[in-house]
Amino acid sequence: MDLDVRLPIGLMFSIFGVLLGAFGLVSDPRIYQAHSLGINVNLIWGVVLLVFGLVMLGLVARSRRRGD
Amino acid sequence: MTIQLGVVDYCLLIVYFAFVLGIGVVVRKRVSGTKDFFESGRSLPAWICALGFIGANLGAQEVMGMAASGAKYGIMTSHFYWVGAIPAMVFVAIFMMPFYYGSRARSVPEYLKLRFDEKTRGLNAVTFACMTVMSSGISMYALAILLHAILGWNLHVCIAASGVIVLVYIYLGGLRSAIYNEVLQFFLIVFGFLPLVLLGLKQIGGWSGLTARLAVVASRNGMAEGAWSHSWKLVGSADTNPMGVEWFGLVMGLGFVLSFGYWCTDFLVIQRAMAARDMSAARRTPIIAAFPKMLFPFLVILPGMLAIGMHVSGDAHFALPSKGGSLDYDMVVPAMLAHFFPTGMLGLGLTALIASFMSGMAGNVTAFNTVWTYDIYQSYIRPNASDAHYLAVGRATTVVGILASVACAYTAAKFNNIMDVLQLVFAFVNAPLFATFLLGMFWRRATGHGAFAGLLTGTAAAAAHHGLSLPRGAETGIKGGWMAVVHQYPSEMAQNFWTAICAFTACFLATIVVSLVTRQRKTDSELTGLVYALTPRPKEDGVAWYKRPASLGVLTLLLALLLNIIFW
């Protein structure tokens, strides 16, 4: 049984996305004024990472279905 | 400059480390012999090898160094990609991979043994092994010193921790584990740095805002307005561009000798392509890698250009740190991270940075254990042992390689100069290599004595050129001129390019002359699969055009040409 490298990538980026996005929801908005031009980068980029992670996991699932 | 990390930052870092080690643990089950450990079983699809191919090259030197150059020289730094990498990557894919992958060779030095003789292989194997350990040690040291500077972490703990993590995942899973981690790291670096560039561009008002600020940078340095934002316009003379190089030295030295020497002969990258599952995948590996490589300037050079632009115009109170009265360009990336990323994203950016250090280290360690085990141990110390024995040796070598890297890291910390001298010596040894491979692959008459003599002559020529020339304003010694100063170059980079050109030419000529006066001991059948004229062309009937290396290669070159024109 070979490890599909997209599996750890998908999992890790999904976890990253959830962590960042959740932190973006609860964090003090002042940190975005101080750093990222007022943009809540944690929330936005968290969603981007989550989407990327889920796409990777989706590809893994698709190739497994095909393989069976 | 210090950075305070929050809980979420540490969480991201811990998750990353867990995945890195987890990959090693899972992949370990696949390792049953040396072929799995050193060559990843030659079973990987092209896209994984391709991302590993650039992931291994995407070390910290690339990320931090290219940003530093972006600030120092502007868009001209892109020559290291669009001139100094893409053409060579296409060349190695189309013309050289058939010999590497198609022959029985398991490593680059082994190819030299099959094509030439034992002494040529020995020379290459030993210098390569030393160099990889040193690079990995320097990478380790640079990581530790950076984390110490920006986070206040303990230097020894950083060196030990990075060493142990890389050790564990390579020890367990060998090359496959290293490549999988490189793929992971590749995505991490892309996702970690992209928002930095986007925020920087938004801050500065897009490309037009950037060029306006770079014009100020250029005029403060006494150059024409476009000196930081044009890559070719001002290379007619070395005095008019920030790099201090002229077009011939740039194209021949960087674009031909140095770039082809690295991408076509360095086992660190070739090893990734040789792990592919078949010849077609091996040949597509460098070309697929060339596509993201082409776009990296926007990821790694642009932050440097944005940083210097913001620095001179004082945007958002951004200022680059300085060291000893001048700007500390090496701190461009950490300074930008600290400026634009709030806690959360900061953890991601930092994880990406640490990933780049570790992938640089791991690449060197896997190349080292392969060359040591196959080309030194199996060849000279203990031939004809069992496969299990060599696997054990490979694992033990990983431990030794890491320990030697640690030793190098501490040496670098103590005697900066010794490391500089060693690096210079290795540069001399490497400079002529491409001539040897070029003649070896395309001229069947080239002999072992010819190759060996050529390499020595090339190295001597590089050393002599360095010893007789000096960059303007530098002191004689490590920078050159240690024999006598016959010629002054406008910049250190121009001197480097010309050192490479001298080495290549000397090696090329000496190999031809000595080959012609010595006897070719290899028969044509021994050279089959190793020399162009004696190797059947790979069959491509029925392969879709977009999977053919040649058509992909042409497409890649056209895109690179387009980028050169856009940023002319």
XYZ file of C-alpha atoms in Angstrom:
636
model
C 0.000 0.000 0.000
C 1.632 3.164 -1.206
C 1.136 6.533 0.419
C -0.532 9.050 -1.866
C 1.394 12.243 -1.111
C -1.742 14.308 -1.724
C -3.237 12.804 1.429
C -0.811 14.393 3.943
C -0.791 17.606 1.890
C -4.581 17.762 1.897
C -4.817 16.974 5.589
C -2.143 19.431 6.637
C -3.497 22.331 4.611
C -7.047 21.622 5.785
C -5.887 21.744 9.397
C -3.900 24.912 8.680
C -6.960 26.444 7.019
C -9.263 25.647 9.929
C -6.742 26.921 12.486
C -6.050 30.172 10.639
C -9.672 30.788 9.663
C -10.971 30.154 13.181
C -8.328 32.430 14.622
C -9.299 35.052 12.055
C -12.888 34.945 13.322
C -12.019 35.470 16.970
C -8.914 37.648 16.750
C -8.758 41.316 17.672
C -9.220 43.333 14.423
C -6.551 45.805 15.554
C -3.764 43.374 14.590
C -4.906 43.700 10.962
C -4.788 47.490 11.144
C -1.247 47.231 12.458
C 0.018 44.724 9.896
C -2.034 43.781 6.883
C -3.645 47.029 5.672
C -6.790 46.330 7.670
C -7.439 43.079 5.791
C -8.272 40.011 7.887
C -5.622 37.884 6.171
C -5.991 35.059 8.674
C -9.623 34.525 7.742
C -9.184 34.982 3.985
C -6.031 32.914 3.686
C -7.417 30.309 6.070
C -10.308 29.774 3.657
C -7.881 29.595 0.711
C -5.772 26.954 2.473
C -8.866 24.977 3.467
C -10.142 24.964 -0.105
C -6.736 23.829 -1.396
C -6.577 21.110 1.252
C -10.069 19.845 0.427
C -9.305 19.806 -3.304
C -6.250 17.647 -2.581
C -8.319 15.297 -0.426
C -10.949 15.177 -3.138
C -8.312 14.098 -5.668
C -7.183 11.333 -3.317
C -10.752 10.122 -2.905
C -11.324 10.182 -6.651
C -8.228 8.151 -7.462
C -9.107 5.629 -4.732
C -12.566 5.125 -6.205
C -11.004 4.590 -9.612
C -8.452 2.177 -8.221
C -11.075 -0.042 -6.555
C 14.306 43.016 15.143
C 12.365 40.534 17.249
C 9.097 38.785 16.564
C 6.607 37.636 19.188
C 4.801 34.429 18.316
C 1.296 33.645 19.531
C -0.314 30.338 20.447
C -1.776 29.877 16.966
C 1.684 30.328 15.404
C 3.107 27.576 17.574
C 0.139 25.351 16.691
C 0.884 25.689 12.964
C 4.543 24.930 13.551
C 3.746 21.838 15.606
C 1.230 20.548 13.046
C 3.876 20.940 10.338
C 6.513 19.020 12.308
C 4.006 16.286 13.050
C 3.297 15.844 9.330
C 6.975 15.887 8.375
C 7.766 13.126 10.843
C 4.521 11.291 10.088
C 5.435 11.005 6.411
C 8.724 9.374 7.426
C 6.939 6.880 9.669
C 4.344 5.896 7.053
C 6.798 5.680 4.151
C 9.177 3.496 6.183
C 7.033 0.436 5.453
C 7.860 0.752 1.763
C 11.603 0.566 2.313
C 12.788 -2.993 1.879
C 16.103 -2.518 0.103
C 18.664 -0.048 -1.204
C 16.657 0.650 -4.341
C 13.774 1.926 -2.209
C 16.021 3.846 0.148
C 18.321 5.564 -2.356
C 16.263 5.631 -5.537
C 12.759 5.645 -4.112
C 12.144 2.381 -5.952
C 12.111 4.346 -9.227
C 8.358 4.427 -8.924
C 7.208 8.045 -8.610
C 5.010 9.966 -11.052
C 6.559 12.896 -12.889
C 4.749 15.686 -11.060
C 5.958 14.483 -7.638
C 9.541 14.198 -8.868
C 9.230 17.630 -10.458
C 8.075 19.312 -7.264
C 10.802 17.454 -5.362
C 13.258 18.597 -8.041
C 12.589 22.250 -7.337
C 11.724 21.681 -3.671
C 15.243 20.393 -3.037
C 16.591 23.448 -4.813
C 14.206 25.782 -2.994
C 16.419 25.917 0.041
C 16.827 28.870 2.307
C 19.601 30.227 0.142
C 17.054 30.582 -2.610
C 14.280 32.141 -0.567
C 16.348 34.522 1.551
C 19.183 35.063 -0.930
C 16.976 35.857 -3.906
C 14.937 38.339 -1.877
C 18.204 39.937 -0.760
C 19.353 40.151 -4.395
C 15.982 41.542 -5.393
C 16.532 44.437 -3.020
C 20.183 44.830 -4.002
C 19.955 44.432 -7.793
C 16.250 44.618 -8.622
C 14.592 42.635 -11.401
C 17.999 41.690 -12.889
C 18.022 38.954 -10.267
C 15.510 37.164 -12.506
C 18.442 36.247 -14.764
C 19.149 33.487 -12.240
C 15.824 31.975 -13.375
C 14.926 32.962 -16.905
C 18.508 32.728 -18.175
C 20.298 30.787 -15.460
C 17.860 27.904 -14.919
C 15.110 27.343 -17.492
C 17.251 26.637 -20.591
C 19.451 24.229 -18.627
C 16.432 22.438 -17.172
C 15.024 21.909 -20.647
C 18.418 20.705 -21.897
C 18.894 18.162 -19.124
C 15.383 16.834 -19.712
C 15.623 16.394 -23.449
C 19.251 15.535 -24.041
C 20.830 14.244 -20.846
C 18.127 12.372 -18.977
C 18.180 9.471 -21.481
C 21.785 8.770 -20.403
C 21.231 9.190 -16.692
C 17.988 7.279 -16.467
C 18.627 4.886 -19.336
C 22.057 3.681 -18.219
C 22.707 1.377 -15.307
C 24.052 4.298 -13.314
C 22.397 4.930 -9.972
C 24.138 8.254 -9.390
C 25.943 10.952 -11.326
C 29.421 9.810 -10.225
C 28.505 6.276 -11.268
C 27.679 7.556 -14.734
C 31.204 8.995 -14.874
C 32.642 5.598 -13.978
C 30.651 3.819 -16.683
C 31.445 6.465 -19.288
C 35.043 7.257 -18.335
C 36.922 5.511 -15.550
C 37.333 4.963 -11.839
C 39.503 7.997 -11.110
C 37.059 10.450 -12.718
C 34.241 8.970 -10.650
C 36.330 9.044 -7.467
C 37.187 12.717 -7.904
C 33.559 13.661 -8.504
C 32.174 11.464 -5.707
C 34.549 12.715 -3.029
C 34.208 16.415 -3.816
C 30.448 16.090 -4.168
C 30.109 14.269 -0.837
C 32.152 16.938 0.957
C 30.179 19.703 -0.653
C 26.754 18.329 0.257
C 27.692 17.921 3.905
C 29.016 21.440 3.954
C 25.945 22.929 2.295
C 23.681 21.114 4.682
C 25.758 22.373 7.620
C 25.647 25.940 6.372
C 21.880 25.642 5.904
C 21.548 24.392 9.466
C 23.676 27.203 10.823
C 21.820 29.859 8.854
C 18.491 28.567 10.178
C 19.728 28.567 13.753
C 21.196 32.038 13.534
C 17.982 33.392 11.987
C 15.681 31.835 14.573
C 18.005 33.058 17.270
C 17.978 36.586 15.874
C 14.249 37.013 15.306
C 12.730 34.752 17.954
C 15.484 34.611 20.519
C 15.559 30.818 20.379
C 18.666 29.043 21.629
C 21.234 28.445 18.873
C 22.235 24.947 19.994
C 18.651 23.815 20.395
C 17.841 25.038 16.865
C 20.796 23.172 15.331
C 20.007 20.004 17.269
C 16.268 20.118 16.554
C 16.580 20.739 12.821
C 19.218 17.992 12.610
C 17.091 15.470 14.485
C 13.936 16.122 12.453
C 15.684 15.776 9.092
C 17.539 12.728 10.400
C 14.374 10.965 11.511
C 12.447 11.324 8.291
C 15.322 10.404 6.013
C 16.497 7.553 8.246
C 13.042 6.034 8.130
C 11.888 6.651 4.597
C 15.015 7.491 2.586
C 14.658 9.344 -0.698
C 10.886 8.792 -0.976
C 10.335 10.419 2.390
C 12.620 13.305 1.422
C 10.817 13.848 -1.887
C 7.349 13.701 -0.308
C 8.429 16.261 2.235
C 9.870 18.432 -0.500
C 6.486 18.401 -2.243
C 4.793 19.384 1.015
C 7.374 22.102 1.555
C 6.942 23.378 -1.972
C 3.248 24.074 -1.399
C 3.961 25.496 2.016
C 6.467 27.970 0.612
C 4.113 29.030 -2.166
C 1.191 29.535 0.222
C 3.385 31.137 2.859
C 4.932 33.747 0.574
C 2.173 34.568 -1.865
C 0.148 36.720 0.593
C 3.336 38.621 1.434
C 3.731 39.606 -2.209
C 0.041 40.453 -2.590
C -0.016 42.641 0.514
C 3.242 44.305 -0.491
C 1.904 45.117 -3.958
C -1.314 46.488 -2.494
C 0.631 48.653 -0.082
C 2.896 50.090 -2.747
C 0.239 50.648 -5.419
C 0.898 47.761 -7.814
C 3.642 47.465 -10.403
C 3.510 51.146 -11.349
C 3.872 52.193 -7.708
C 6.805 49.809 -7.410
C 8.638 51.076 -10.505
C 8.189 54.679 -9.367
C 9.878 53.861 -6.057
C 12.559 51.742 -7.722
C 13.415 54.732 -9.920
C 14.284 56.591 -6.706
C 16.433 53.649 -5.571
C 18.246 53.697 -8.927
C 18.919 57.419 -8.980
C 20.183 57.343 -5.385
C 22.705 54.754 -6.571
C 23.689 56.980 -9.471
C 22.077 54.893 -12.195
C 19.448 55.334 -14.870
C 15.838 55.273 -13.686
C 15.012 51.805 -14.936
C 18.082 50.116 -13.441
C 16.019 48.205 -10.839
C 13.007 47.473 -13.011
C 14.555 46.330 -16.309
C 16.378 43.040 -16.661
C 18.159 43.515 -20.020
C 17.959 47.181 -20.962
C 21.156 48.207 -19.169
C 23.442 45.179 -19.554
C 25.313 46.643 -22.532
C 27.995 47.833 -20.129
C 28.833 46.630 -16.634
C 28.919 50.177 -15.255
C 25.295 50.992 -15.973
C 23.525 48.177 -14.108
C 23.430 47.346 -10.382
C 24.866 43.836 -10.812
C 27.975 45.162 -12.535
C 27.909 42.553 -15.305
C 27.879 42.855 -19.081
C 25.721 40.735 -21.376
C 28.387 38.330 -22.626
C 29.608 37.350 -19.183
C 25.995 37.056 -18.086
C 24.848 34.826 -20.918
C 27.980 32.674 -21.170
C 29.036 32.583 -17.527
C 25.679 32.373 -15.788
C 23.359 31.242 -18.565
C 25.660 28.588 -19.975
C 28.515 27.375 -17.770
C 27.199 27.858 -14.233
C 23.586 27.061 -14.941
C 24.161 23.992 -17.113
C 26.885 22.880 -14.696
C 24.415 22.921 -11.831
C 21.174 21.662 -13.377
C 22.763 19.051 -15.634
C 25.424 17.537 -13.386
C 24.490 18.130 -9.761
C 23.303 14.841 -8.313
C 21.179 16.675 -5.741
C 18.638 17.593 -8.415
C 19.312 14.745 -10.886
C 18.552 12.239 -8.112
C 14.952 13.503 -7.993
C 14.431 12.945 -11.700
C 16.066 9.500 -11.500
C 13.432 8.477 -8.941
C 10.736 8.706 -11.634
C 8.829 5.579 -12.597
C 9.848 5.447 -16.238
C 12.006 7.192 -18.811
C 9.219 9.424 -20.016
C 8.438 10.596 -16.468
C 12.145 11.146 -15.780
C 12.457 13.330 -18.870
C 9.333 15.305 -18.070
C 10.472 15.932 -14.466
C 12.814 18.904 -15.109
C 10.401 20.410 -17.637
C 7.383 20.235 -15.356
C 9.625 21.725 -12.667
C 10.554 24.553 -15.030
C 7.006 25.954 -15.055
C 6.785 26.873 -11.350
C 10.490 27.734 -11.422
C 9.763 30.341 -14.044
C 7.223 32.012 -11.761
C 9.370 31.950 -8.621
C 10.869 35.380 -9.254
C 7.430 36.755 -8.384
C 7.489 34.835 -5.141
C 11.075 35.269 -3.976
C 12.577 38.274 -5.817
C 9.557 40.564 -5.719
C 9.493 40.724 -1.869
C 13.036 42.113 -1.998
C 12.119 44.705 -4.623
C 9.030 45.687 -2.627
C 11.113 45.944 0.531
C 13.710 48.290 -0.942
C 10.965 50.343 -2.598
C 9.104 50.729 0.686
C 12.346 51.392 2.502
C 13.381 54.382 0.364
C 9.968 55.965 0.324
C 9.185 55.207 3.958
C 5.827 53.578 3.119
C 3.963 52.542 6.263
C 7.119 53.327 8.255
C 8.816 50.262 6.810
C 12.588 50.237 7.199
C 15.089 47.491 6.435
C 17.349 46.607 9.337
C 20.949 47.697 8.940
C 24.184 46.069 9.915
C 27.493 47.854 10.282
C 26.302 51.048 8.595
C 24.824 49.425 5.470
C 21.488 47.715 4.856
C 21.243 44.110 6.009
C 19.777 42.626 2.846
C 19.710 39.107 4.272
C 16.981 40.229 6.651
C 14.607 41.282 3.868
C 12.313 38.267 4.243
C 12.061 38.286 8.054
C 11.506 42.050 8.016
C 8.705 41.758 5.467
C 7.112 38.870 7.373
C 7.171 40.846 10.605
C 5.750 43.901 8.870
C 2.859 42.412 6.917
C 1.862 39.292 8.819
C -0.159 39.445 12.023
C 0.061 36.531 14.414
C -1.493 33.536 12.660
C -0.119 34.297 9.201
C 3.205 34.876 10.896
C 3.199 31.249 11.993
C 2.519 30.185 8.413
C 5.287 32.395 7.000
C 7.756 31.207 9.577
C 6.823 27.570 8.996
C 7.417 28.127 5.269
C 10.822 29.613 6.018
C 11.800 26.732 8.287
C 10.506 24.315 5.634
C 12.806 25.871 3.070
C 15.816 25.396 5.334
C 14.918 21.797 6.024
C 14.279 20.898 2.391
C 17.672 22.341 1.495
C 19.276 20.243 4.205
C 17.379 17.045 3.409
C 18.220 17.303 -0.288
C 21.899 17.425 0.535
C 21.720 14.599 3.044
C 19.922 12.197 0.666
C 22.393 12.962 -2.112
C 25.254 12.469 0.342
C 24.133 9.095 1.650
C 23.596 7.768 -1.875
C 26.957 8.908 -3.230
C 28.754 7.752 -0.107
C 27.148 4.300 -0.070
C 27.205 3.557 -3.808
C 30.234 5.436 -5.037
C 32.609 5.347 -2.114
C 31.666 2.534 0.278
C 30.494 -0.057 -2.246
C 33.247 0.831 -4.710
C 36.318 1.239 -2.566
C 35.632 -0.006 0.942
C 33.431 -3.071 0.772
C 32.185 -4.337 -2.568
C 30.005 -7.458 -2.960
C 28.148 -7.272 0.331
C 24.437 -8.032 0.659
C 21.740 -5.488 -0.162
C 20.647 -5.483 3.486
C 24.181 -4.527 4.437
C 24.211 -1.539 2.088
C 20.800 -0.455 3.332
C 22.141 -0.489 6.889
C 25.181 1.456 5.712
C 22.888 3.966 3.987
C 20.951 4.526 7.193
C 24.147 4.790 9.244
C 25.501 7.241 6.664
C 22.440 9.400 7.176
C 23.358 9.670 10.849
C 26.992 10.381 10.002
C 25.949 12.927 7.363
C 23.804 14.809 9.853
C 26.543 14.731 12.484
C 29.071 15.995 9.943
C 26.600 18.755 8.977
C 26.337 19.748 12.629
C 30.116 19.869 12.821
C 30.145 22.073 9.724
C 27.485 24.302 11.228
C 29.688 24.917 14.264
C 32.762 25.404 12.089
C 30.843 27.985 10.076
C 29.923 29.695 13.321
C 33.526 29.819 14.496
C 35.644 30.353 11.388
C 33.664 32.156 8.765
C 36.730 32.404 6.568
C 37.511 28.697 6.404
C 34.049 28.018 5.078
C 34.426 30.769 2.479
C 37.726 29.299 1.318
C 36.266 25.790 1.130
C 33.270 27.009 -0.810
C 35.594 28.734 -3.236
C 37.610 25.537 -3.707
C 34.435 23.582 -4.437
C 33.347 26.244 -6.892
C 36.659 25.718 -8.714
C 36.121 21.950 -8.766
C 32.559 22.307 -10.075
C 33.115 24.998 -12.664
C 34.544 22.741 -15.379
C 32.200 19.756 -14.797
C 29.717 20.557 -17.525
C 32.451 20.425 -20.200
C 33.277 16.869 -19.105
C 29.642 15.745 -19.294
C 29.038 17.497 -22.584
C 32.023 15.823 -24.230
C 31.297 12.527 -22.497
C 27.745 12.376 -23.762
C 28.192 13.741 -27.252
C 31.734 12.742 -28.298
C 32.417 9.045 -28.121
C 36.171 9.527 -28.575
C 36.495 11.312 -25.187
C 38.630 9.099 -22.917
C 38.952 8.620 -19.170
C 42.401 10.179 -19.097
C 41.067 13.071 -21.147
C 38.173 13.680 -18.757
C 40.360 13.498 -15.683
C 43.029 15.785 -17.137
C 40.300 18.149 -18.314
C 38.756 18.405 -14.865
C 42.115 19.115 -13.239
C 43.027 21.671 -15.894
C 39.651 23.348 -15.547
C 39.986 23.581 -11.784
C 43.508 24.964 -12.138
C 42.277 27.507 -14.681
C 39.479 28.609 -12.346
C 41.920 29.001 -9.458
C 44.423 30.870 -11.627
C 41.769 33.237 -12.968
C 40.525 33.933 -9.467
C 44.070 34.440 -8.197
C 44.879 36.930 -10.932
C 41.728 39.048 -10.925
C 39.928 41.178 -8.380
C 36.533 42.855 -8.189
C 36.813 46.638 -8.048
C 37.223 47.956 -4.519
C 37.823 44.539 -2.933
C 40.863 43.530 -0.907
C 43.165 40.819 -2.210
C 42.682 37.445 -0.543
C 39.470 35.456 -0.497
C 37.960 37.807 -3.100
C 40.786 37.132 -5.563
C 44.101 38.553 -6.626
C 46.108 36.308 -4.308
C 48.748 35.727 -6.956
C 48.784 39.134 -8.624
C 46.131 41.526 -9.804
C 46.243 41.460 -13.597
C 42.622 42.409 -14.241
C 39.961 44.262 -12.289
C 36.294 43.332 -12.696
C 33.487 45.811 -12.101
C 31.828 43.423 -9.628
C 32.274 40.133 -7.806
C 29.540 38.595 -9.911
C 31.301 39.489 -13.160
C 34.467 37.894 -11.762
C 32.536 34.710 -10.857
C 31.002 34.439 -14.307
C 34.370 34.810 -15.991
C 36.032 32.329 -13.627
C 33.410 29.813 -14.755
C 33.948 30.637 -18.429
C 37.737 30.115 -18.046
C 37.285 26.816 -16.228
C 34.841 25.492 -18.801
C 36.996 26.475 -21.769
C 40.181 25.042 -20.238
C 38.467 21.768 -19.358
C 36.848 21.507 -22.789
C 40.121 22.019 -24.650
C 42.256 19.868 -22.340
C 39.763 16.985 -22.530
C 39.855 17.076 -26.334
C 43.649 17.300 -26.573
C 44.340 14.559 -24.033
C 41.595 12.332 -25.477
C 43.144 12.584 -28.917
C 46.573 11.475 -27.688
C 45.277 8.662 -25.447
C 43.621 5.417 -26.429
C 39.888 4.888 -25.963
C 39.710 1.834 -23.682
C 35.928 1.580 -23.740
C 34.421 -0.442 -26.569
C 31.360 0.776 -28.440
C 29.188 -1.814 -26.719
C 30.364 -0.595 -23.312
C 29.417 2.934 -24.319
C 25.959 2.046 -25.561
C 23.381 3.957 -23.548
C 26.046 6.387 -22.341
C 26.909 8.326 -25.500
C 24.481 10.070 -27.821
C 25.637 8.466 -31.071
C 25.435 4.944 -29.600
C 22.093 5.251 -27.843
C 18.762 4.514 -29.506
C 16.372 7.483 -29.365
C 13.575 7.048 -26.837
C 10.428 5.976 -28.714
C 7.546 8.418 -28.529
C 5.014 6.908 -30.907
C 1.484 7.398 -29.700
C 2.492 9.755 -26.892
C 0.292 12.855 -26.775
C 2.161 16.030 -27.735
C 1.721 17.547 -24.304
C 3.512 14.571 -22.786
C 6.473 14.713 -25.162
C 9.568 16.263 -23.612
C 10.562 18.042 -26.826
C 7.265 19.857 -27.369
C 6.971 20.669 -23.660
C 10.551 21.929 -23.729
C 9.916 24.258 -26.656
C 6.816 25.611 -24.924
C 8.829 26.220 -21.750
C 11.549 28.079 -23.631
C 8.995 30.257 -25.410
C 7.389 31.210 -22.105
C 10.793 32.047 -20.604
C 11.559 34.172 -23.652
C 8.240 35.961 -23.225
C 9.027 36.762 -19.583
C 12.422 38.141 -20.609
C 10.733 40.385 -23.160
C 8.003 41.588 -20.777
C 10.555 42.639 -18.150
C 13.163 43.730 -20.679
